[in-house]
Amino acid sequence: MPSVFIDGEAGTTGLEIRERLSRLPVDVHGIAAAQRKDPGARRAIMANVDVAILCLPDAAAREAVALADTLGSNAPRILDASTAFRTDPAWAYGFPELSHKQLEHISYAARVSNPGCYAQGAIALLRPLVDAGLLPADYPVTINAVSGYSGAGRPGIEAHDRDGGPDFELYSLGLEHKHVAEIRLYAGLARRPLFVPSVGHFRQGMLVSVPLHLATLPGRPEGADLQAAFEARYRDSRHVHVRPLNAVARLDVAAMNGGDAMELFVFANAAHGHAVLVARLDNLGKGASGAAVQNLLLMLGLPEEDARDG
């Protein structure tokens, strides 16, 4: 049975991964609470597992990778859930739906970086259109998104759970959100996108949206053209599901909660030449732990599960 060590399993992502792995044929190695910051104890566990999953802050993730490096040929493969290595060319980017070759790339990689939650939604919407020539790489892309507060880190989660927290707030208004670099790189954008994230007073769920003026795009595509590009890219995907054009009038942010899939929508108004692209996912599912397990299964050569809808 493949063996896995979750370094940082006490955090939100680590706990979610541990719960998911309990249903799979994987031997999870734990570490006593008193030893979680003991490099020697962690190194000893790393030497005896197939994959180490890092659920740590960026600096701690870099330290953990350096620790694994000291093991030489006994080092485990690494799946990192932090931001530290997402744009590092030496690491495989853990979004299998990125291209037709990405799934195989992840399967054989020694080191895989799990994507950001917002980034997965944005890349899923943008990359197929860039590849199809419908969206120029230098187009001034604007991305709006809202997430449940479970993605706000421990202080944010505690504030909402304890005090109720604000009903809704925009944040990262210095326009330097940590997901922008990976969105730009893996969506294939030549121009830095304008990204405005927000958080609501609900625990989990995520909507990522991209508005488009269709008349400003080459060939003036219609909503059906955008829809066709999505359907062609994700036709065989187990985790990304394309819903019909103009499928609904409203979207519930929590509809995918508890699942590991992502839904994509195209809403278009031909009379005004407007379109809005939307990705809906559970920020703790496909946005984090669900994506990690999807990548882990690929790395271990285990059958990939059909993603659970919420």
PDB file of C-alpha atoms in Angstrom:
ATOM      1  CA  MET A   1       0.000   0.000   0.000  1.00  0.00           C
ATOM      2  CA  PRO A   2       1.426   3.444  -0.902  1.00  0.00           C
ATOM      3  CA  SER A   3       2.515   5.521   2.072  1.00  0.00           C
ATOM      4  CA  VAL A   4       1.965   9.241   2.616  1.00  0.00           C
ATOM      5  CA  PHE A   5       3.060  11.780   5.231  1.00  0.00           C
ATOM      6  CA  ILE A   6       0.997  14.958   5.670  1.00  0.00           C
ATOM      7  CA  ASP A   7       3.356  17.587   7.046  1.00  0.00           C
ATOM      8  CA  GLY A   8       1.042  20.165   8.570  1.00  0.00           C
ATOM      9  CA  GLU A   9      -2.054  18.009   8.923  1.00  0.00           C
ATOM     10  CA  ALA A  10      -3.416  20.087  11.813  1.00  0.00           C
ATOM     11  CA  GLY A  11      -4.417  22.937   9.465  1.00  0.00           C
ATOM     12  CA  THR A  12      -7.627  23.227   7.458  1.00  0.00           C
ATOM     13  CA  THR A  13      -6.199  21.775   4.232  1.00  0.00           C
ATOM     14  CA  GLY A  14      -4.312  19.017   6.024  1.00  0.00           C
ATOM     15  CA  LEU A  15      -7.371  17.902   7.966  1.00  0.00           C
ATOM     16  CA  GLU A  16      -9.458  17.817   4.796  1.00  0.00           C
ATOM     17  CA  ILE A  17      -6.797  15.768   2.984  1.00  0.00           C
ATOM     18  CA  ARG A  18      -6.535  13.343   5.894  1.00  0.00           C
ATOM     19  CA  GLU A  19     -10.296  12.828   5.868  1.00  0.00           C
ATOM     20  CA  ARG A  20     -10.304  12.125   2.130  1.00  0.00           C
ATOM     21  CA  LEU A  21      -7.382   9.703   2.366  1.00  0.00           C
ATOM     22  CA  SER A  22      -9.229   7.681   5.014  1.00  0.00           C
ATOM     23  CA  ARG A  23     -11.442   6.376   2.201  1.00  0.00           C
ATOM     24  CA  LEU A  24      -8.553   5.380  -0.080  1.00  0.00           C
ATOM     25  CA  PRO A  25      -6.007   2.509  -0.139  1.00  0.00           C
ATOM     26  CA  VAL A  26      -3.237   4.710   1.250  1.00  0.00           C
ATOM     27  CA  ASP A  27      -1.209   4.301   4.449  1.00  0.00           C
ATOM     28  CA  VAL A  28      -1.044   7.727   6.126  1.00  0.00           C
ATOM     29  CA  HIS A  29       1.900   8.272   8.467  1.00  0.00           C
ATOM     30  CA  GLY A  30       1.272  10.734  11.260  1.00  0.00           C
ATOM     31  CA  ILE A  31       3.503  12.553  13.695  1.00  0.00           C
ATOM     32  CA  ALA A  32       2.939  13.326  17.362  1.00  0.00           C
ATOM     33  CA  ALA A  33       1.878  16.890  18.105  1.00  0.00           C
ATOM     34  CA  ALA A  34       5.016  17.464  20.183  1.00  0.00           C
ATOM     35  CA  GLN A  35       7.221  16.510  17.213  1.00  0.00           C
ATOM     36  CA  ARG A  36       5.545  18.534  14.463  1.00  0.00           C
ATOM     37  CA  LYS A  37       8.343  21.119  14.529  1.00  0.00           C
ATOM     38  CA  ASP A  38      11.129  18.594  15.138  1.00  0.00           C
ATOM     39  CA  PRO A  39      13.225  18.402  11.909  1.00  0.00           C
ATOM     40  CA  GLY A  40      14.748  15.069  12.894  1.00  0.00           C
ATOM     41  CA  ALA A  41      11.387  13.416  13.504  1.00  0.00           C
ATOM     42  CA  ARG A  42       9.919  14.777  10.288  1.00  0.00           C
ATOM     43  CA  ARG A  43      12.992  13.726   8.299  1.00  0.00           C
ATOM     44  CA  ALA A  44      12.745  10.189   9.677  1.00  0.00           C
ATOM     45  CA  ILE A  45       9.139   9.908   8.517  1.00  0.00           C
ATOM     46  CA  MET A  46       9.959  11.375   5.108  1.00  0.00           C
ATOM     47  CA  ALA A  47      12.592   8.683   4.622  1.00  0.00           C
ATOM     48  CA  ASN A  48       9.949   5.988   4.925  1.00  0.00           C
ATOM     49  CA  VAL A  49       7.082   7.226   2.754  1.00  0.00           C
ATOM     50  CA  ASP A  50       6.385   7.442  -0.952  1.00  0.00           C
ATOM     51  CA  VAL A  51       4.940  10.967  -0.944  1.00  0.00           C
ATOM     52  CA  ALA A  52       5.128  13.869   1.499  1.00  0.00           C
ATOM     53  CA  ILE A  53       2.226  16.322   1.286  1.00  0.00           C
ATOM     54  CA  LEU A  54       3.176  19.752   2.601  1.00  0.00           C
ATOM     55  CA  CYS A  55       0.342  21.796   4.133  1.00  0.00           C
ATOM     56  CA  LEU A  56       2.551  24.555   5.451  1.00  0.00           C
ATOM     57  CA  PRO A  57       3.147  28.308   5.039  1.00  0.00           C
ATOM     58  CA  ASP A  58       5.521  29.212   2.212  1.00  0.00           C
ATOM     59  CA  ALA A  59       8.658  29.614   4.334  1.00  0.00           C
ATOM     60  CA  ALA A  60       8.012  26.372   6.205  1.00  0.00           C
ATOM     61  CA  ALA A  61       7.358  24.550   2.923  1.00  0.00           C
ATOM     62  CA  ARG A  62      10.743  25.671   1.593  1.00  0.00           C
ATOM     63  CA  GLU A  63      12.371  24.415   4.791  1.00  0.00           C
ATOM     64  CA  ALA A  64      10.575  21.073   4.444  1.00  0.00           C
ATOM     65  CA  VAL A  65      11.780  20.668   0.861  1.00  0.00           C
ATOM     66  CA  ALA A  66      15.332  21.458   1.963  1.00  0.00           C
ATOM     67  CA  LEU A  67      14.953  18.828   4.684  1.00  0.00           C
ATOM     68  CA  ALA A  68      13.785  16.252   2.134  1.00  0.00           C
ATOM     69  CA  ASP A  69      16.756  17.120  -0.088  1.00  0.00           C
ATOM     70  CA  THR A  70      19.119  15.912   2.639  1.00  0.00           C
ATOM     71  CA  LEU A  71      17.742  12.400   2.116  1.00  0.00           C
ATOM     72  CA  GLY A  72      19.179  12.163  -1.388  1.00  0.00           C
ATOM     73  CA  SER A  73      17.844   9.107  -3.213  1.00  0.00           C
ATOM     74  CA  ASN A  74      15.672   8.239  -0.186  1.00  0.00           C
ATOM     75  CA  ALA A  75      13.713  11.471  -0.468  1.00  0.00           C
ATOM     76  CA  PRO A  76       9.973  11.079  -1.049  1.00  0.00           C
ATOM     77  CA  ARG A  77       8.101  12.658  -3.899  1.00  0.00           C
ATOM     78  CA  ILE A  78       6.563  15.922  -2.740  1.00  0.00           C
ATOM     79  CA  LEU A  79       3.136  17.475  -3.211  1.00  0.00           C
ATOM     80  CA  ASP A  80       3.191  21.032  -1.896  1.00  0.00           C
ATOM     81  CA  ALA A  81       0.001  22.945  -1.087  1.00  0.00           C
ATOM     82  CA  SER A  82       1.689  26.322  -0.466  1.00  0.00           C
ATOM     83  CA  THR A  83       2.401  29.137  -2.919  1.00  0.00           C
ATOM     84  CA  ALA A  84       6.158  28.636  -2.679  1.00  0.00           C
ATOM     85  CA  PHE A  85       6.777  26.614  -5.852  1.00  0.00           C
ATOM     86  CA  ARG A  86       3.758  27.221  -8.081  1.00  0.00           C
ATOM     87  CA  THR A  87       5.653  29.147 -10.739  1.00  0.00           C
ATOM     88  CA  ASP A  88       8.914  27.203 -10.360  1.00  0.00           C
ATOM     89  CA  PRO A  89       9.689  25.467 -13.691  1.00  0.00           C
ATOM     90  CA  ALA A  90      11.295  22.574 -11.816  1.00  0.00           C
ATOM     91  CA  TRP A  91       7.907  21.702 -10.317  1.00  0.00           C
ATOM     92  CA  ALA A  92       4.869  20.261 -12.088  1.00  0.00           C
ATOM     93  CA  TYR A  93       1.831  22.490 -11.724  1.00  0.00           C
ATOM     94  CA  GLY A  94      -0.916  20.341 -10.230  1.00  0.00           C
ATOM     95  CA  PHE A  95      -3.835  21.305 -12.439  1.00  0.00           C
ATOM     96  CA  PRO A  96      -4.334  18.208 -14.634  1.00  0.00           C
ATOM     97  CA  GLU A  97      -6.921  20.016 -16.762  1.00  0.00           C
ATOM     98  CA  LEU A  98      -4.358  22.630 -17.847  1.00  0.00           C
ATOM     99  CA  SER A  99      -3.602  20.798 -21.099  1.00  0.00           C
ATOM    100  CA  HIS A 100      -3.783  17.340 -22.607  1.00  0.00           C
ATOM    101  CA  LYS A 101      -0.211  16.610 -21.472  1.00  0.00           C
ATOM    102  CA  GLN A 102      -0.455  17.932 -17.917  1.00  0.00           C
ATOM    103  CA  LEU A 103      -2.002  14.818 -16.421  1.00  0.00           C
ATOM    104  CA  GLU A 104       0.954  12.710 -17.586  1.00  0.00           C
ATOM    105  CA  HIS A 105       3.406  15.386 -16.435  1.00  0.00           C
ATOM    106  CA  ILE A 106       1.973  15.245 -12.912  1.00  0.00           C
ATOM    107  CA  SER A 107       1.945  11.445 -12.903  1.00  0.00           C
ATOM    108  CA  TYR A 108       5.712  11.202 -13.335  1.00  0.00           C
ATOM    109  CA  ALA A 109       6.868  14.339 -11.514  1.00  0.00           C
ATOM    110  CA  ALA A 110       9.000  14.094  -8.392  1.00  0.00           C
ATOM    111  CA  ARG A 111       7.605  17.400  -7.163  1.00  0.00           C
ATOM    112  CA  VAL A 112       4.129  18.772  -7.730  1.00  0.00           C
ATOM    113  CA  SER A 113       2.737  22.139  -6.603  1.00  0.00           C
ATOM    114  CA  ASN A 114      -0.965  22.120  -5.782  1.00  0.00           C
ATOM    115  CA  PRO A 115      -2.716  25.130  -7.412  1.00  0.00           C
ATOM    116  CA  GLY A 116      -4.396  28.016  -5.645  1.00  0.00           C
ATOM    117  CA  CYS A 117      -8.174  27.911  -5.320  1.00  0.00           C
ATOM    118  CA  TYR A 118      -8.876  31.166  -7.164  1.00  0.00           C
ATOM    119  CA  ALA A 119      -6.192  30.316  -9.697  1.00  0.00           C
ATOM    120  CA  GLN A 120      -7.820  27.043 -10.707  1.00  0.00           C
ATOM    121  CA  GLY A 121     -11.104  28.749 -11.479  1.00  0.00           C
ATOM    122  CA  ALA A 122      -9.455  31.574 -13.431  1.00  0.00           C
ATOM    123  CA  ILE A 123      -7.130  29.291 -15.402  1.00  0.00           C
ATOM    124  CA  ALA A 124      -9.952  26.886 -16.223  1.00  0.00           C
ATOM    125  CA  LEU A 125     -11.886  29.796 -17.742  1.00  0.00           C
ATOM    126  CA  LEU A 126      -9.057  31.574 -19.542  1.00  0.00           C
ATOM    127  CA  ARG A 127      -6.608  28.981 -20.856  1.00  0.00           C
ATOM    128  CA  PRO A 128      -8.984  27.258 -23.319  1.00  0.00           C
ATOM    129  CA  LEU A 129      -9.893  30.625 -24.872  1.00  0.00           C
ATOM    130  CA  VAL A 130      -6.265  31.692 -25.194  1.00  0.00           C
ATOM    131  CA  ASP A 131      -5.332  28.342 -26.747  1.00  0.00           C
ATOM    132  CA  ALA A 132      -8.259  28.595 -29.180  1.00  0.00           C
ATOM    133  CA  GLY A 133      -7.280  32.108 -30.265  1.00  0.00           C
ATOM    134  CA  LEU A 134     -10.528  33.573 -28.954  1.00  0.00           C
ATOM    135  CA  LEU A 135      -8.822  35.630 -26.241  1.00  0.00           C
ATOM    136  CA  PRO A 136      -5.536  37.414 -27.076  1.00  0.00           C
ATOM    137  CA  ALA A 137      -2.737  36.809 -24.586  1.00  0.00           C
ATOM    138  CA  ASP A 138      -2.385  40.562 -24.078  1.00  0.00           C
ATOM    139  CA  TYR A 139      -6.112  41.155 -23.469  1.00  0.00           C
ATOM    140  CA  PRO A 140      -6.751  43.298 -20.346  1.00  0.00           C
ATOM    141  CA  VAL A 141      -8.390  40.547 -18.299  1.00  0.00           C
ATOM    142  CA  THR A 142     -10.402  41.365 -15.171  1.00  0.00           C
ATOM    143  CA  ILE A 143     -11.156  38.611 -12.658  1.00  0.00           C
ATOM    144  CA  ASN A 144     -13.637  38.944  -9.804  1.00  0.00           C
ATOM    145  CA  ALA A 145     -14.035  36.266  -7.167  1.00  0.00           C
ATOM    146  CA  VAL A 146     -15.664  35.510  -3.848  1.00  0.00           C
ATOM    147  CA  SER A 147     -14.710  32.788  -1.394  1.00  0.00           C
ATOM    148  CA  GLY A 148     -15.976  31.415   1.887  1.00  0.00           C
ATOM    149  CA  TYR A 149     -13.978  32.439   4.928  1.00  0.00           C
ATOM    150  CA  SER A 150     -12.397  28.983   5.356  1.00  0.00           C
ATOM    151  CA  GLY A 151      -9.790  30.189   2.855  1.00  0.00           C
ATOM    152  CA  ALA A 152      -8.876  33.221   4.955  1.00  0.00           C
ATOM    153  CA  GLY A 153      -6.290  31.494   7.147  1.00  0.00           C
ATOM    154  CA  ARG A 154      -6.541  30.708  10.837  1.00  0.00           C
ATOM    155  CA  PRO A 155      -6.966  34.317  12.078  1.00  0.00           C
ATOM    156  CA  GLY A 156      -9.727  34.987   9.558  1.00  0.00           C
ATOM    157  CA  ILE A 157     -11.506  31.722  10.298  1.00  0.00           C
ATOM    158  CA  GLU A 158     -11.379  32.339  14.039  1.00  0.00           C
ATOM    159  CA  ALA A 159     -12.701  35.893  13.599  1.00  0.00           C
ATOM    160  CA  HIS A 160     -15.707  34.672  11.620  1.00  0.00           C
ATOM    161  CA  ASP A 161     -16.396  31.707  13.886  1.00  0.00           C
ATOM    162  CA  ARG A 162     -16.000  33.725  17.080  1.00  0.00           C
ATOM    163  CA  ASP A 163     -17.274  37.186  16.281  1.00  0.00           C
ATOM    164  CA  GLY A 164     -19.441  36.660  13.238  1.00  0.00           C
ATOM    165  CA  GLY A 165     -17.052  38.518  10.966  1.00  0.00           C
ATOM    166  CA  PRO A 166     -18.053  41.017   8.266  1.00  0.00           C
ATOM    167  CA  ASP A 167     -20.900  40.025   5.955  1.00  0.00           C
ATOM    168  CA  PHE A 168     -18.774  40.695   2.874  1.00  0.00           C
ATOM    169  CA  GLU A 169     -15.502  42.440   2.153  1.00  0.00           C
ATOM    170  CA  LEU A 170     -13.102  43.075  -0.676  1.00  0.00           C
ATOM    171  CA  TYR A 171      -9.485  42.439   0.183  1.00  0.00           C
ATOM    172  CA  SER A 172      -5.992  42.462  -1.317  1.00  0.00           C
ATOM    173  CA  LEU A 173      -6.770  45.940  -2.648  1.00  0.00           C
ATOM    174  CA  GLY A 174      -3.070  46.626  -3.092  1.00  0.00           C
ATOM    175  CA  LEU A 175      -3.604  44.381  -6.159  1.00  0.00           C
ATOM    176  CA  GLU A 176      -0.759  42.033  -5.222  1.00  0.00           C
ATOM    177  CA  HIS A 177      -2.668  38.831  -4.476  1.00  0.00           C
ATOM    178  CA  LYS A 178      -0.389  35.781  -4.372  1.00  0.00           C
ATOM    179  CA  HIS A 179      -2.415  33.883  -6.994  1.00  0.00           C
ATOM    180  CA  VAL A 180      -1.896  36.452  -9.749  1.00  0.00           C
ATOM    181  CA  ALA A 181       1.512  35.128 -10.828  1.00  0.00           C
ATOM    182  CA  GLU A 182       0.273  31.571 -11.372  1.00  0.00           C
ATOM    183  CA  ILE A 183      -2.903  32.787 -13.095  1.00  0.00           C
ATOM    184  CA  ARG A 184      -0.889  34.829 -15.550  1.00  0.00           C
ATOM    185  CA  LEU A 185       1.639  32.061 -16.218  1.00  0.00           C
ATOM    186  CA  TYR A 186      -0.691  29.104 -16.618  1.00  0.00           C
ATOM    187  CA  ALA A 187      -3.561  30.932 -18.302  1.00  0.00           C
ATOM    188  CA  GLY A 188      -1.045  31.945 -20.960  1.00  0.00           C
ATOM    189  CA  LEU A 189      -1.491  35.680 -20.432  1.00  0.00           C
ATOM    190  CA  ALA A 190       1.129  38.167 -21.595  1.00  0.00           C
ATOM    191  CA  ARG A 191      -0.470  40.986 -19.587  1.00  0.00           C
ATOM    192  CA  ARG A 192      -0.943  40.871 -15.819  1.00  0.00           C
ATOM    193  CA  PRO A 193      -4.649  40.368 -15.050  1.00  0.00           C
ATOM    194  CA  LEU A 194      -6.565  42.657 -12.709  1.00  0.00           C
ATOM    195  CA  PHE A 195      -7.776  40.418  -9.887  1.00  0.00           C
ATOM    196  CA  VAL A 196     -10.259  41.539  -7.218  1.00  0.00           C
ATOM    197  CA  PRO A 197     -10.961  38.865  -4.568  1.00  0.00           C
ATOM    198  CA  SER A 198     -13.536  39.023  -1.813  1.00  0.00           C
ATOM    199  CA  VAL A 199     -14.702  36.968   1.154  1.00  0.00           C
ATOM    200  CA  GLY A 200     -18.222  36.454   2.468  1.00  0.00           C
ATOM    201  CA  HIS A 201     -19.583  35.353   5.807  1.00  0.00           C
ATOM    202  CA  PHE A 202     -20.129  31.742   4.774  1.00  0.00           C
ATOM    203  CA  ARG A 203     -17.679  28.951   5.514  1.00  0.00           C
ATOM    204  CA  GLN A 204     -16.956  27.539   2.066  1.00  0.00           C
ATOM    205  CA  GLY A 205     -17.788  27.863  -1.583  1.00  0.00           C
ATOM    206  CA  MET A 206     -16.285  29.932  -4.410  1.00  0.00           C
ATOM    207  CA  LEU A 207     -17.283  31.794  -7.564  1.00  0.00           C
ATOM    208  CA  VAL A 208     -14.666  33.117  -9.995  1.00  0.00           C
ATOM    209  CA  SER A 209     -15.936  35.325 -12.827  1.00  0.00           C
ATOM    210  CA  VAL A 210     -14.442  36.988 -15.899  1.00  0.00           C
ATOM    211  CA  PRO A 211     -16.474  39.655 -17.775  1.00  0.00           C
ATOM    212  CA  LEU A 212     -15.823  40.108 -21.491  1.00  0.00           C
ATOM    213  CA  HIS A 213     -16.772  42.690 -24.131  1.00  0.00           C
ATOM    214  CA  LEU A 214     -17.094  40.354 -27.103  1.00  0.00           C
ATOM    215  CA  ALA A 215     -16.764  43.147 -29.670  1.00  0.00           C
ATOM    216  CA  THR A 216     -13.208  43.791 -28.452  1.00  0.00           C
ATOM    217  CA  LEU A 217     -12.106  40.210 -29.166  1.00  0.00           C
ATOM    218  CA  PRO A 218     -10.714  38.981 -32.501  1.00  0.00           C
ATOM    219  CA  GLY A 219     -13.485  37.852 -34.833  1.00  0.00           C
ATOM    220  CA  ARG A 220     -16.156  39.111 -32.429  1.00  0.00           C
ATOM    221  CA  PRO A 221     -17.014  35.659 -31.036  1.00  0.00           C
ATOM    222  CA  GLU A 222     -20.428  34.848 -29.668  1.00  0.00           C
ATOM    223  CA  GLY A 223     -21.298  33.071 -26.456  1.00  0.00           C
ATOM    224  CA  ALA A 224     -21.666  29.817 -28.372  1.00  0.00           C
ATOM    225  CA  ASP A 225     -18.035  30.060 -29.531  1.00  0.00           C
ATOM    226  CA  LEU A 226     -16.792  30.397 -25.958  1.00  0.00           C
ATOM    227  CA  GLN A 227     -19.053  27.533 -24.917  1.00  0.00           C
ATOM    228  CA  ALA A 228     -17.659  25.331 -27.702  1.00  0.00           C
ATOM    229  CA  ALA A 229     -14.081  26.004 -26.615  1.00  0.00           C
ATOM    230  CA  PHE A 230     -14.896  24.894 -23.065  1.00  0.00           C
ATOM    231  CA  GLU A 231     -16.736  21.803 -24.205  1.00  0.00           C
ATOM    232  CA  ALA A 232     -13.868  20.776 -26.471  1.00  0.00           C
ATOM    233  CA  ARG A 233     -11.261  21.211 -23.716  1.00  0.00           C
ATOM    234  CA  TYR A 234     -13.130  19.506 -20.879  1.00  0.00           C
ATOM    235  CA  ARG A 235     -15.131  16.891 -22.753  1.00  0.00           C
ATOM    236  CA  ASP A 236     -13.276  14.001 -21.081  1.00  0.00           C
ATOM    237  CA  SER A 237     -12.609  15.622 -17.712  1.00  0.00           C
ATOM    238  CA  ARG A 238     -13.823  13.885 -14.571  1.00  0.00           C
ATOM    239  CA  HIS A 239     -13.429  17.005 -12.458  1.00  0.00           C
ATOM    240  CA  VAL A 240     -14.408  19.979 -14.645  1.00  0.00           C
ATOM    241  CA  HIS A 241     -17.998  20.026 -15.868  1.00  0.00           C
ATOM    242  CA  VAL A 242     -19.222  22.503 -18.484  1.00  0.00           C
ATOM    243  CA  ARG A 243     -22.847  23.500 -18.014  1.00  0.00           C
ATOM    244  CA  PRO A 244     -25.112  24.618 -20.888  1.00  0.00           C
ATOM    245  CA  LEU A 245     -24.912  28.147 -22.281  1.00  0.00           C
ATOM    246  CA  ASN A 246     -26.975  30.579 -20.177  1.00  0.00           C
ATOM    247  CA  ALA A 247     -27.883  27.619 -17.985  1.00  0.00           C
ATOM    248  CA  VAL A 248     -29.388  29.471 -15.033  1.00  0.00           C
ATOM    249  CA  ALA A 249     -30.393  32.971 -13.936  1.00  0.00           C
ATOM    250  CA  ARG A 250     -28.598  32.822 -10.575  1.00  0.00           C
ATOM    251  CA  LEU A 251     -25.669  30.936  -9.076  1.00  0.00           C
ATOM    252  CA  ASP A 252     -25.520  29.723  -5.480  1.00  0.00           C
ATOM    253  CA  VAL A 253     -21.931  29.999  -4.252  1.00  0.00           C
ATOM    254  CA  ALA A 254     -22.347  26.981  -1.954  1.00  0.00           C
ATOM    255  CA  ALA A 255     -23.814  24.548  -4.483  1.00  0.00           C
ATOM    256  CA  MET A 256     -20.545  22.609  -4.914  1.00  0.00           C
ATOM    257  CA  ASN A 257     -19.727  22.362  -1.208  1.00  0.00           C
ATOM    258  CA  GLY A 258     -18.622  18.926  -0.114  1.00  0.00           C
ATOM    259  CA  GLY A 259     -17.598  17.984  -3.643  1.00  0.00           C
ATOM    260  CA  ASP A 260     -14.349  17.827  -5.598  1.00  0.00           C
ATOM    261  CA  ALA A 261     -15.618  19.022  -8.980  1.00  0.00           C
ATOM    262  CA  MET A 262     -15.684  22.405 -10.685  1.00  0.00           C
ATOM    263  CA  GLU A 263     -18.490  23.774 -12.853  1.00  0.00           C
ATOM    264  CA  LEU A 264     -17.947  26.222 -15.714  1.00  0.00           C
ATOM    265  CA  PHE A 265     -20.630  28.530 -17.114  1.00  0.00           C
ATOM    266  CA  VAL A 266     -20.898  30.938 -20.039  1.00  0.00           C
ATOM    267  CA  PHE A 267     -23.538  33.662 -19.779  1.00  0.00           C
ATOM    268  CA  ALA A 268     -23.907  35.798 -22.898  1.00  0.00           C
ATOM    269  CA  ASN A 269     -26.094  38.666 -24.079  1.00  0.00           C
ATOM    270  CA  ALA A 270     -25.892  38.895 -27.858  1.00  0.00           C
ATOM    271  CA  ALA A 271     -27.763  42.203 -28.043  1.00  0.00           C
ATOM    272  CA  HIS A 272     -25.124  43.966 -25.964  1.00  0.00           C
ATOM    273  CA  GLY A 273     -22.105  41.893 -26.989  1.00  0.00           C
ATOM    274  CA  HIS A 274     -21.387  40.995 -23.366  1.00  0.00           C
ATOM    275  CA  ALA A 275     -20.391  37.719 -21.740  1.00  0.00           C
ATOM    276  CA  VAL A 276     -19.500  36.575 -18.253  1.00  0.00           C
ATOM    277  CA  LEU A 277     -17.546  33.389 -17.624  1.00  0.00           C
ATOM    278  CA  VAL A 278     -17.977  31.756 -14.219  1.00  0.00           C
ATOM    279  CA  ALA A 279     -16.239  28.913 -12.398  1.00  0.00           C
ATOM    280  CA  ARG A 280     -17.974  27.468  -9.332  1.00  0.00           C
ATOM    281  CA  LEU A 281     -16.148  25.196  -6.893  1.00  0.00           C
ATOM    282  CA  ASP A 282     -15.691  24.359  -3.251  1.00  0.00           C
ATOM    283  CA  ASN A 283     -12.594  26.243  -2.140  1.00  0.00           C
ATOM    284  CA  LEU A 284     -11.812  23.340   0.229  1.00  0.00           C
ATOM    285  CA  GLY A 285     -12.582  20.703  -2.417  1.00  0.00           C
ATOM    286  CA  LYS A 286     -11.305  21.182  -5.960  1.00  0.00           C
ATOM    287  CA  GLY A 287      -9.823  24.429  -4.663  1.00  0.00           C
ATOM    288  CA  ALA A 288      -7.508  22.714  -2.167  1.00  0.00           C
ATOM    289  CA  SER A 289      -7.808  19.254  -0.602  1.00  0.00           C
ATOM    290  CA  GLY A 290      -9.789  17.659  -3.404  1.00  0.00           C
ATOM    291  CA  ALA A 291      -7.201  18.849  -5.923  1.00  0.00           C
ATOM    292  CA  ALA A 292      -4.403  17.510  -3.711  1.00  0.00           C
ATOM    293  CA  VAL A 293      -5.962  14.065  -3.603  1.00  0.00           C
ATOM    294  CA  GLN A 294      -6.546  14.147  -7.366  1.00  0.00           C
ATOM    295  CA  ASN A 295      -2.841  14.886  -7.839  1.00  0.00           C
ATOM    296  CA  LEU A 296      -1.795  12.283  -5.274  1.00  0.00           C
ATOM    297  CA  LEU A 297      -3.740   9.559  -7.072  1.00  0.00           C
ATOM    298  CA  LEU A 298      -2.001  10.493 -10.309  1.00  0.00           C
ATOM    299  CA  MET A 299       1.415  10.457  -8.613  1.00  0.00           C
ATOM    300  CA  LEU A 300       0.781   7.036  -7.052  1.00  0.00           C
ATOM    301  CA  GLY A 301      -0.721   5.515 -10.182  1.00  0.00           C
ATOM    302  CA  LEU A 302      -4.014   4.794  -8.421  1.00  0.00           C
ATOM    303  CA  PRO A 303      -7.353   4.960 -10.248  1.00  0.00           C
ATOM    304  CA  GLU A 304      -8.608   8.533 -10.474  1.00  0.00           C
ATOM    305  CA  GLU A 305     -11.968   8.947  -8.834  1.00  0.00           C
ATOM    306  CA  ASP A 306     -14.908  10.633 -10.498  1.00  0.00           C
ATOM    307  CA  ALA A 307     -15.161  13.987  -8.750  1.00  0.00           C
ATOM    308  CA  ARG A 308     -17.986  14.292  -6.280  1.00  0.00           C
ATOM    309  CA  ASP A 309     -20.363  17.135  -6.981  1.00  0.00           C
ATOM    310  CA  GLY A 310     -21.593  19.048  -3.970  1.00  0.00           C
TER     311      GLY A 310
END
